[in-house]
Each structure stands twice: as C-alpha cells, then as structure tokens.
Amino acid sequence: MYGSRTIFFLCDEGTLRLLAIELTRPASSSQPQWRRVFTPSTDTTESWLWQMAKSHVRAHDSGHHELITHWLRTHCVVEPYIIAANRQLSEMHPVYRLLHPHFRYTMKINAVARSSLINAGGIVEFSWSLQKYSTELSSMAYDQLWRFDMEALPADLIRRGMAEEDPEAEHGLKLTIQDYPFANDGLLIWDAIKGWVQAYVARFYPDARSVAGDAELQAFWMEVRTVGHGDKKDAEWWPSLDTPESLAYTLTTIIWVASAHHAAVDFRQYDSSGYFPNRPSTARTNMPVEEPVDAGALAAFAPPFSSVVERARDREAAEQAVWGKDMVVAVGRLMVAELFQRYDTPSSKRCQWSRW
C-alpha cells in the first residue's frame, strides 16, 4: 500500500482540477523508500499509469471516507449521546423529545456493523485497503483529531481550510471553493436546524439559571463527557451547558451530526461507489513501474504493439470458427478501435476511431 499526495488547481470558475499525484512506498528492512509523481499525459503508457495512480488515490479516499468520515464521525461518536440520553433523561424531558427522532436505528445499525462489517475478518477488513488495520485507523483518528466543538459544520469547514469567517458573507462564512455542494447545501440545513433548536430551547429554558438548574440535563451532559467520551473528559474544548446559547449550540451540533451530516456521507454511497472503477475500496496491484521493476508485470501492463496485434489475430480466427465471419467483422472493428485508442493515438484520432 502506498501513501499518496495530490495537487489540485483551483480554477477561476471555482472548481478543482487534478494536476499531479505522488505515490510513496515506505522504506522497509528489505527495500528502500520509493516514490514517483504521476501527471496526465498523451503518451499511452503514461496515460494508463495516470489512471492507475488515480485508482490508488480513490482507494485511499474510500477508506478514509468509510472509516473516519462515515463510521467514526456519524455512527461511533453518536452512541454516547444516545446511551446518556436514555439513562439520564426521562422520556418526557424536552431535550429527550428533541433528540430522540434523530437517534432512530443508530444503535441497531452499529450493533450489526460490529458483528459483520467492522469486526475482525469482516467485510471492511476484506474489502478495504487498510485490511486488519481498519479499526485502528478509526481509533487513531478519534484520538488525534476528533473534537466535539469541531463537529459543528461552520467549525468543520474552517478547520479543514474550506472556509473562513466573514461577518458580511452569507452564513457568516466565505467559502474557499465556491463549487462545494456539501458546504453550500449543508450551511442552509445547518442554519435551519440552528434556528429551530434556538426557538425550541427558548421555549423551555428562558435564562441561564433554568439550564444550570436542570439536574437531568446536567447529568446527561456529564455522562457524555466523562463516560461516553471518557478518553477526552479533561479536554478544554467541551462546551459547558450553562446558558440557553451554549445548550442550543450543543444540541444543534448533535442533531447535525446524527442527521444531515450522516445523510450527506451515507445515502449517496451507492451512487458513487456502486460502479467499482469509479470509487474502488482497495487497489490490489502495485504500480508496474515501482522499483525494482518487475519486468513481467510491466510487460503485461504495456505489451509491445506487435504482440497485441498477434493476439487479436488469434482471437479473430477463433471467433470466426464459433460465430461466423460477419459477426467477427463487427468484433474486429471494435478491436481495431481499441488498439488505436490505446497505442499512441492523438485524442482527435481516438474520437474518429471510437465512432466505429
């Protein structure tokens, strides 16, 4: 497995264009470190290497998405909120009534995930690049990166360099990349949740004394911080539930994570990942130019033009015996088109041959 770094160019229209990919093989006891930068190219071999490099990056991003963005940030860390709410808040408590609909099915889904998805030897370890280290990555990300105060959408965007505070801008944020649907749509939803929660909190908690004096509410938040997230109980960034404003902010963050954020990173997974080449979960083939170069692997990746033609002739003869000459003529045209697309053909010629 390689480490990967990518360089994007921010275009004038606010979109990103991929410029380069660096793949690195860490040094080991048997071989030194290897790294190489791949870029788009009109050369056929370099073009296919570029496609392979992108597949490795997609596999890395897929693992990060599934194990950190999805599992950790919208499933795993939500459990303490659910457990503490059921232990400390009565069913008629206004905060329980507010949060309960957003917790629906989460515990059941997490239990199923632990039994067949993220368990040892489960689907994730079998299908994702990290294999047996999958859960360890999630745990390390929680330890080093997760903070409750950074799970609010505005704070999340600022931390990741995707926005900066701007009191004059809509939502109080100026986006770094304008063509960013997660931020554009997400901020609309965040503001809607925030406005609803603020009005709800104001109805039941008119002042700071009413918040601080709610024994059930304080017991709920104490358990979340010191038991559910006990590893981080001494962190200074935990908000204190001592005013209606801090309560509204905390509840807005919990609802955002459990509902809209989860919907954004979960519900569209099949649309983008159902076609495996579009978003592979793992890359099982090394780059054929990785040093020391495996001559056999490189030959299989980019065989001489003459050998491809020879294999095409053999295939045509075999298909004529099975399907008849007329069918083979059509198949042969497709094969010729494939050859011209693959071997050093300018883009304009590729378009001409593809119309066969």
PDB file of N, CA and C in Angstrom, residues 45-101:
ATOM      1  N   THR A  45       1.294   4.824 -22.466  1.00  0.00           N
ATOM      2  CA  THR A  45       1.701   4.152 -21.235  1.00  0.00           C
ATOM      3  C   THR A  45       1.564   5.069 -20.036  1.00  0.00           C
ATOM      4  N   GLU A  46       2.022   6.315 -20.174  1.00  0.00           N
ATOM      5  CA  GLU A  46       1.920   7.268 -19.068  1.00  0.00           C
ATOM      6  C   GLU A  46       0.457   7.567 -18.726  1.00  0.00           C
ATOM      7  N   SER A  47      -0.393   7.566 -19.744  1.00  0.00           N
ATOM      8  CA  SER A  47      -1.809   7.811 -19.514  1.00  0.00           C
ATOM      9  C   SER A  47      -2.436   6.695 -18.672  1.00  0.00           C
ATOM     10  N   TRP A  48      -2.082   5.451 -18.970  1.00  0.00           N
ATOM     11  CA  TRP A  48      -2.604   4.331 -18.179  1.00  0.00           C
ATOM     12  C   TRP A  48      -2.007   4.316 -16.778  1.00  0.00           C
ATOM     13  N   LEU A  49      -0.748   4.706 -16.639  1.00  0.00           N
ATOM     14  CA  LEU A  49      -0.165   4.836 -15.302  1.00  0.00           C
ATOM     15  C   LEU A  49      -0.903   5.904 -14.497  1.00  0.00           C
ATOM     16  N   TRP A  50      -1.294   6.980 -15.165  1.00  0.00           N
ATOM     17  CA  TRP A  50      -2.068   8.043 -14.509  1.00  0.00           C
ATOM     18  C   TRP A  50      -3.410   7.493 -14.010  1.00  0.00           C
ATOM     19  N   GLN A  51      -4.055   6.673 -14.825  1.00  0.00           N
ATOM     20  CA  GLN A  51      -5.326   6.081 -14.398  1.00  0.00           C
ATOM     21  C   GLN A  51      -5.126   5.163 -13.193  1.00  0.00           C
ATOM     22  N   MET A  52      -4.041   4.383 -13.193  1.00  0.00           N
ATOM     23  CA  MET A  52      -3.765   3.506 -12.059  1.00  0.00           C
ATOM     24  C   MET A  52      -3.462   4.304 -10.799  1.00  0.00           C
ATOM     25  N   ALA A  53      -2.705   5.377 -10.942  1.00  0.00           N
ATOM     26  CA  ALA A  53      -2.394   6.221  -9.785  1.00  0.00           C
ATOM     27  C   ALA A  53      -3.672   6.808  -9.195  1.00  0.00           C
ATOM     28  N   LYS A  54      -4.583   7.237 -10.052  1.00  0.00           N
ATOM     29  CA  LYS A  54      -5.850   7.762  -9.559  1.00  0.00           C
ATOM     30  C   LYS A  54      -6.644   6.689  -8.837  1.00  0.00           C
ATOM     31  N   SER A  55      -6.548   5.450  -9.299  1.00  0.00           N
ATOM     32  CA  SER A  55      -7.258   4.364  -8.620  1.00  0.00           C
ATOM     33  C   SER A  55      -6.719   4.152  -7.211  1.00  0.00           C
ATOM     34  N   HIS A  56      -5.402   4.253  -7.040  1.00  0.00           N
ATOM     35  CA  HIS A  56      -4.825   4.130  -5.702  1.00  0.00           C
ATOM     36  C   HIS A  56      -5.309   5.258  -4.791  1.00  0.00           C
ATOM     37  N   VAL A  57      -5.354   6.474  -5.319  1.00  0.00           N
ATOM     38  CA  VAL A  57      -5.828   7.599  -4.514  1.00  0.00           C
ATOM     39  C   VAL A  57      -7.294   7.411  -4.151  1.00  0.00           C
ATOM     40  N   ARG A  58      -8.090   6.963  -5.107  1.00  0.00           N
ATOM     41  CA  ARG A  58      -9.510   6.724  -4.817  1.00  0.00           C
ATOM     42  C   ARG A  58      -9.665   5.674  -3.720  1.00  0.00           C
ATOM     43  N   ALA A  59      -8.828   4.642  -3.751  1.00  0.00           N
ATOM     44  CA  ALA A  59      -8.911   3.615  -2.716  1.00  0.00           C
ATOM     45  C   ALA A  59      -8.571   4.190  -1.343  1.00  0.00           C
ATOM     46  N   HIS A  60      -7.559   5.050  -1.282  1.00  0.00           N
ATOM     47  CA  HIS A  60      -7.211   5.705  -0.017  1.00  0.00           C
ATOM     48  C   HIS A  60      -8.363   6.563   0.477  1.00  0.00           C
ATOM     49  N   ASP A  61      -8.934   7.349  -0.427  1.00  0.00           N
ATOM     50  CA  ASP A  61     -10.026   8.240  -0.039  1.00  0.00           C
ATOM     51  C   ASP A  61     -11.258   7.445   0.385  1.00  0.00           C
ATOM     52  N   SER A  62     -11.485   6.320  -0.277  1.00  0.00           N
ATOM     53  CA  SER A  62     -12.624   5.477   0.083  1.00  0.00           C
ATOM     54  C   SER A  62     -12.486   4.938   1.499  1.00  0.00           C
ATOM     55  N   GLY A  63     -11.266   4.512   1.873  1.00  0.00           N
ATOM     56  CA  GLY A  63     -11.036   4.028   3.229  1.00  0.00           C
ATOM     57  C   GLY A  63     -11.221   5.122   4.263  1.00  0.00           C
ATOM     58  N   HIS A  64     -10.707   6.313   3.976  1.00  0.00           N
ATOM     59  CA  HIS A  64     -10.869   7.439   4.902  1.00  0.00           C
ATOM     60  C   HIS A  64     -12.344   7.793   5.052  1.00  0.00           C
ATOM     61  N   HIS A  65     -13.048   7.798   3.946  1.00  0.00           N
ATOM     62  CA  HIS A  65     -14.466   8.145   3.991  1.00  0.00           C
ATOM     63  C   HIS A  65     -15.244   7.151   4.848  1.00  0.00           C
ATOM     64  N   GLU A  66     -15.040   5.866   4.593  1.00  0.00           N
ATOM     65  CA  GLU A  66     -15.843   4.852   5.277  1.00  0.00           C
ATOM     66  C   GLU A  66     -15.503   4.746   6.753  1.00  0.00           C
ATOM     67  N   LEU A  67     -14.212   4.806   7.089  1.00  0.00           N
ATOM     68  CA  LEU A  67     -13.790   4.524   8.460  1.00  0.00           C
ATOM     69  C   LEU A  67     -13.740   5.751   9.355  1.00  0.00           C
ATOM     70  N   ILE A  68     -13.583   6.930   8.780  1.00  0.00           N
ATOM     71  CA  ILE A  68     -13.496   8.152   9.586  1.00  0.00           C
ATOM     72  C   ILE A  68     -14.708   9.038   9.354  1.00  0.00           C
ATOM     73  N   THR A  69     -14.882   9.503   8.125  1.00  0.00           N
ATOM     74  CA  THR A  69     -15.978  10.425   7.842  1.00  0.00           C
ATOM     75  C   THR A  69     -17.332   9.808   8.158  1.00  0.00           C
ATOM     76  N   HIS A  70     -17.506   8.535   7.801  1.00  0.00           N
ATOM     77  CA  HIS A  70     -18.807   7.892   7.980  1.00  0.00           C
ATOM     78  C   HIS A  70     -18.910   7.178   9.332  1.00  0.00           C
ATOM     79  N   TRP A  71     -18.137   6.115   9.502  1.00  0.00           N
ATOM     80  CA  TRP A  71     -18.283   5.301  10.711  1.00  0.00           C
ATOM     81  C   TRP A  71     -17.954   6.083  11.984  1.00  0.00           C
ATOM     82  N   LEU A  72     -16.789   6.693  12.040  1.00  0.00           N
ATOM     83  CA  LEU A  72     -16.368   7.361  13.263  1.00  0.00           C
ATOM     84  C   LEU A  72     -17.228   8.585  13.565  1.00  0.00           C
ATOM     85  N   ARG A  73     -17.338   9.493  12.614  1.00  0.00           N
ATOM     86  CA  ARG A  73     -17.910  10.809  12.903  1.00  0.00           C
ATOM     87  C   ARG A  73     -19.437  10.825  12.939  1.00  0.00           C
ATOM     88  N   THR A  74     -20.111   9.836  12.327  1.00  0.00           N
ATOM     89  CA  THR A  74     -21.584   9.888  12.330  1.00  0.00           C
ATOM     90  C   THR A  74     -22.229   8.670  12.975  1.00  0.00           C
ATOM     91  N   HIS A  75     -21.472   7.637  13.268  1.00  0.00           N
ATOM     92  CA  HIS A  75     -22.029   6.453  13.936  1.00  0.00           C
ATOM     93  C   HIS A  75     -21.428   6.268  15.327  1.00  0.00           C
ATOM     94  N   CYS A  76     -20.123   6.091  15.359  1.00  0.00           N
ATOM     95  CA  CYS A  76     -19.454   5.695  16.595  1.00  0.00           C
ATOM     96  C   CYS A  76     -19.597   6.738  17.695  1.00  0.00           C
ATOM     97  N   VAL A  77     -19.285   7.991  17.385  1.00  0.00           N
ATOM     98  CA  VAL A  77     -19.280   9.021  18.422  1.00  0.00           C
ATOM     99  C   VAL A  77     -20.681   9.436  18.844  1.00  0.00           C
ATOM    100  N   VAL A  78     -21.705   9.027  18.092  1.00  0.00           N
ATOM    101  CA  VAL A  78     -23.080   9.364  18.450  1.00  0.00           C
ATOM    102  C   VAL A  78     -23.605   8.453  19.563  1.00  0.00           C
ATOM    103  N   GLU A  79     -23.034   7.263  19.694  1.00  0.00           N
ATOM    104  CA  GLU A  79     -23.513   6.316  20.708  1.00  0.00           C
ATOM    105  C   GLU A  79     -23.547   6.902  22.116  1.00  0.00           C
ATOM    106  N   PRO A  80     -22.515   7.606  22.578  1.00  0.00           N
ATOM    107  CA  PRO A  80     -22.584   8.171  23.930  1.00  0.00           C
ATOM    108  C   PRO A  80     -23.755   9.121  24.130  1.00  0.00           C
ATOM    109  N   TYR A  81     -24.132   9.874  23.090  1.00  0.00           N
ATOM    110  CA  TYR A  81     -25.283  10.756  23.217  1.00  0.00           C
ATOM    111  C   TYR A  81     -26.559   9.939  23.431  1.00  0.00           C
ATOM    112  N   ILE A  82     -26.696   8.857  22.678  1.00  0.00           N
ATOM    113  CA  ILE A  82     -27.908   8.035  22.763  1.00  0.00           C
ATOM    114  C   ILE A  82     -27.996   7.342  24.117  1.00  0.00           C
ATOM    115  N   ILE A  83     -26.888   6.729  24.531  1.00  0.00           N
ATOM    116  CA  ILE A  83     -26.895   5.990  25.799  1.00  0.00           C
ATOM    117  C   ILE A  83     -27.145   6.939  26.967  1.00  0.00           C
ATOM    118  N   ALA A  84     -26.469   8.066  26.982  1.00  0.00           N
ATOM    119  CA  ALA A  84     -26.641   9.020  28.082  1.00  0.00           C
ATOM    120  C   ALA A  84     -28.058   9.591  28.098  1.00  0.00           C
ATOM    121  N   ALA A  85     -28.634   9.830  26.930  1.00  0.00           N
ATOM    122  CA  ALA A  85     -30.000  10.356  26.882  1.00  0.00           C
ATOM    123  C   ALA A  85     -30.985   9.358  27.472  1.00  0.00           C
ATOM    124  N   ASN A  86     -30.820   8.081  27.145  1.00  0.00           N
ATOM    125  CA  ASN A  86     -31.727   7.067  27.667  1.00  0.00           C
ATOM    126  C   ASN A  86     -31.501   6.778  29.149  1.00  0.00           C
ATOM    127  N   ARG A  87     -30.292   6.994  29.622  1.00  0.00           N
ATOM    128  CA  ARG A  87     -30.011   6.754  31.043  1.00  0.00           C
ATOM    129  C   ARG A  87     -30.436   7.932  31.926  1.00  0.00           C
ATOM    130  N   GLN A  88     -30.222   9.140  31.456  1.00  0.00           N
ATOM    131  CA  GLN A  88     -30.338  10.309  32.325  1.00  0.00           C
ATOM    132  C   GLN A  88     -31.566  11.175  32.077  1.00  0.00           C
ATOM    133  N   LEU A  89     -32.181  11.087  30.911  1.00  0.00           N
ATOM    134  CA  LEU A  89     -33.324  11.939  30.591  1.00  0.00           C
ATOM    135  C   LEU A  89     -34.610  11.125  30.576  1.00  0.00           C
ATOM    136  N   SER A  90     -35.626  11.624  31.201  1.00  0.00           N
ATOM    137  CA  SER A  90     -36.919  10.953  31.138  1.00  0.00           C
ATOM    138  C   SER A  90     -37.494  11.104  29.731  1.00  0.00           C
ATOM    139  N   GLU A  91     -38.396  10.220  29.377  1.00  0.00           N
ATOM    140  CA  GLU A  91     -38.963  10.257  28.031  1.00  0.00           C
ATOM    141  C   GLU A  91     -39.744  11.542  27.762  1.00  0.00           C
ATOM    142  N   MET A  92     -40.202  12.196  28.806  1.00  0.00           N
ATOM    143  CA  MET A  92     -40.956  13.442  28.640  1.00  0.00           C
ATOM    144  C   MET A  92     -40.083  14.683  28.745  1.00  0.00           C
ATOM    145  N   HIS A  93     -38.789  14.492  28.950  1.00  0.00           N
ATOM    146  CA  HIS A  93     -37.886  15.648  29.046  1.00  0.00           C
ATOM    147  C   HIS A  93     -37.816  16.335  27.680  1.00  0.00           C
ATOM    148  N   PRO A  94     -37.876  17.646  27.628  1.00  0.00           N
ATOM    149  CA  PRO A  94     -37.884  18.339  26.326  1.00  0.00           C
ATOM    150  C   PRO A  94     -36.661  18.053  25.472  1.00  0.00           C
ATOM    151  N   VAL A  95     -35.486  17.901  26.078  1.00  0.00           N
ATOM    152  CA  VAL A  95     -34.281  17.597  25.292  1.00  0.00           C
ATOM    153  C   VAL A  95     -34.349  16.182  24.749  1.00  0.00           C
ATOM    154  N   TYR A  96     -34.854  15.255  25.536  1.00  0.00           N
ATOM    155  CA  TYR A  96     -35.019  13.885  25.046  1.00  0.00           C
ATOM    156  C   TYR A  96     -35.983  13.863  23.867  1.00  0.00           C
ATOM    157  N   ARG A  97     -37.103  14.573  23.976  1.00  0.00           N
ATOM    158  CA  ARG A  97     -38.082  14.605  22.901  1.00  0.00           C
ATOM    159  C   ARG A  97     -37.498  15.235  21.634  1.00  0.00           C
ATOM    160  N   LEU A  98     -36.604  16.192  21.807  1.00  0.00           N
ATOM    161  CA  LEU A  98     -35.976  16.842  20.659  1.00  0.00           C
ATOM    162  C   LEU A  98     -34.981  15.917  19.966  1.00  0.00           C
ATOM    163  N   LEU A  99     -34.175  15.202  20.745  1.00  0.00           N
ATOM    164  CA  LEU A  99     -33.101  14.394  20.177  1.00  0.00           C
ATOM    165  C   LEU A  99     -33.557  13.023  19.688  1.00  0.00           C
ATOM    166  N   HIS A 100     -34.549  12.458  20.327  1.00  0.00           N
ATOM    167  CA  HIS A 100     -34.923  11.066  20.078  1.00  0.00           C
ATOM    168  C   HIS A 100     -35.148  10.726  18.595  1.00  0.00           C
ATOM    169  N   PRO A 101     -35.871  11.519  17.817  1.00  0.00           N
ATOM    170  CA  PRO A 101     -36.084  11.154  16.408  1.00  0.00           C
ATOM    171  C   PRO A 101     -34.801  11.046  15.599  1.00  0.00           C
TER     172      PRO A 101
END
